[in-house]
Coordinates of C-alpha atoms in Angstrom, one line a residue:
Q1 CA 0.0 0.0 0.0
V2 CA 1.4 3.4 -1.0
Q3 CA 1.4 6.0 1.7
L4 CA 2.3 9.7 1.4
V5 CA 3.2 11.8 4.4
E6 CA 3.7 15.6 4.1
S7 CA 5.7 17.8 6.5
G8 CA 7.1 21.2 6.7
G9 CA 4.1 23.4 6.8
G10 CA 3.6 26.3 9.2
L11 CA 3.0 30.0 9.7
V12 CA 5.3 32.5 7.8
Q13 CA 5.2 36.1 7.0
A14 CA 4.7 37.4 3.5
G15 CA 8.0 37.3 1.6
G16 CA 9.2 34.3 3.7
S17 CA 10.1 30.8 2.7
L18 CA 9.1 27.2 3.6
R19 CA 10.2 23.8 2.4
L20 CA 7.6 21.1 2.2
S21 CA 8.6 17.4 2.2
C22 CA 6.6 14.4 1.2
A23 CA 7.9 10.9 2.2
V24 CA 6.5 8.0 0.2
S25 CA 6.4 4.4 1.3
G26 CA 5.2 1.4 -0.7
G27 CA 5.5 1.0 -4.4
T28 CA 8.5 2.0 -6.5
F29 CA 9.0 5.7 -5.9
S30 CA 11.1 6.3 -9.0
N31 CA 8.3 5.1 -11.2
Y32 CA 5.8 7.7 -9.9
I33 CA 5.2 11.1 -11.2
M34 CA 5.0 13.2 -8.0
G35 CA 3.0 16.4 -7.6
W36 CA 1.8 19.0 -5.2
F37 CA -1.7 20.5 -5.0
R38 CA -3.2 23.0 -2.6
Q39 CA -6.7 23.7 -1.4
A40 CA -7.8 26.9 0.3
P41 CA -11.0 27.0 2.4
G42 CA -14.1 27.1 0.1
K43 CA -12.0 26.6 -3.0
E44 CA -11.3 23.6 -5.2
R45 CA -8.1 21.7 -5.1
E46 CA -5.6 23.3 -7.5
F47 CA -2.4 22.1 -9.2
V48 CA 0.9 23.6 -7.9
A49 CA 3.7 21.5 -9.5
L50 CA 4.8 18.1 -10.7
N51 CA 8.0 16.2 -11.2
W52 CA 8.9 13.2 -13.1
S53 CA 12.1 11.2 -12.6
G54 CA 13.0 11.7 -16.2
G55 CA 13.6 15.4 -15.5
I56 CA 10.3 16.9 -16.5
T57 CA 8.8 19.5 -14.2
N58 CA 5.8 21.7 -14.5
S59 CA 4.3 24.3 -12.3
A60 CA 1.3 26.6 -12.2
D61 CA 1.7 30.1 -13.5
S62 CA 0.8 31.5 -10.1
V63 CA 3.9 30.0 -8.5
K64 CA 6.4 30.1 -11.4
G65 CA 9.6 31.7 -10.3
R66 CA 8.8 31.3 -6.6
F67 CA 8.2 27.5 -6.0
T68 CA 10.5 24.7 -7.0
I69 CA 9.7 21.0 -7.0
S70 CA 12.4 18.4 -6.6
R71 CA 12.8 14.8 -5.6
D72 CA 15.3 12.5 -4.0
N73 CA 14.7 9.0 -5.4
A74 CA 17.2 7.5 -2.9
K75 CA 15.1 8.9 0.0
N76 CA 11.7 8.3 -1.6
T77 CA 10.9 12.0 -1.0
V78 CA 9.6 14.9 -3.0
F79 CA 10.1 18.5 -1.9
L80 CA 8.5 21.8 -2.6
Q81 CA 10.7 24.9 -2.0
M82 CA 8.4 27.9 -1.6
N83 CA 10.0 31.4 -1.7
N84 CA 8.6 34.9 -1.6
L85 CA 5.3 33.5 -0.1
K86 CA 2.2 35.6 -0.5
P87 CA -1.0 35.6 1.6
E88 CA -2.8 34.0 -1.3
D89 CA -0.6 31.0 -1.0
T90 CA -2.3 30.1 2.2
A91 CA -3.8 26.6 1.9
V92 CA -3.5 23.0 2.8
Y93 CA -0.8 21.6 0.6
L94 CA -1.2 18.0 -0.5
C95 CA 1.3 15.6 -2.1
A96 CA 0.1 13.3 -4.8
A97 CA 1.6 10.4 -6.8
G98 CA 0.5 8.6 -9.9
P99 CA 1.5 7.1 -13.3
R100 CA 0.3 10.1 -15.4
M101 CA 1.2 13.7 -15.6
G102 CA -1.8 16.0 -15.2
V103 CA -2.9 19.2 -13.7
T104 CA -6.3 17.9 -12.6
T105 CA -7.0 15.7 -9.6
V106 CA -8.3 12.9 -11.7
S107 CA -4.8 12.1 -13.0
W108 CA -3.5 11.2 -9.6
V109 CA -4.0 8.0 -7.7
Y110 CA -2.4 8.4 -4.3
W111 CA -2.7 11.4 -1.9
G112 CA -1.3 12.5 1.4
Q113 CA -3.3 14.1 4.2
G114 CA -1.9 17.5 3.6
T115 CA 0.1 20.1 5.6
Q116 CA -1.2 23.6 6.4
V117 CA 0.7 26.6 5.1
T118 CA -0.4 30.0 6.4
V119 CA 1.1 33.3 5.1
S120 CA 0.4 36.4 7.1
S121 CA 0.5 39.9 5.6

């Protein structure tokens, strides 16, 4: 059974940085496309970034230039480095894994429980 556990969320002032981690157990990590989504209260879950072991990455326009996704296949972990955070980045951030690249939730098979990120102005 594949399990995803996020960590690294917290409260930060606008302009600050956080680094999220997602540890994956079960399955073959290097085969998975890994992604990050976020969900703010009252809003739909939205795509943030994805990473494939073959070197392909993609990120939402709203975070380009500020957020960077990376992975360590030896540690079965994917990271999301978030810089220059804005109050509108406040959300629960969820890690996802699956066999297909996609910016909608239907493309992803496995999900973590999420970690809260709050950016104060």
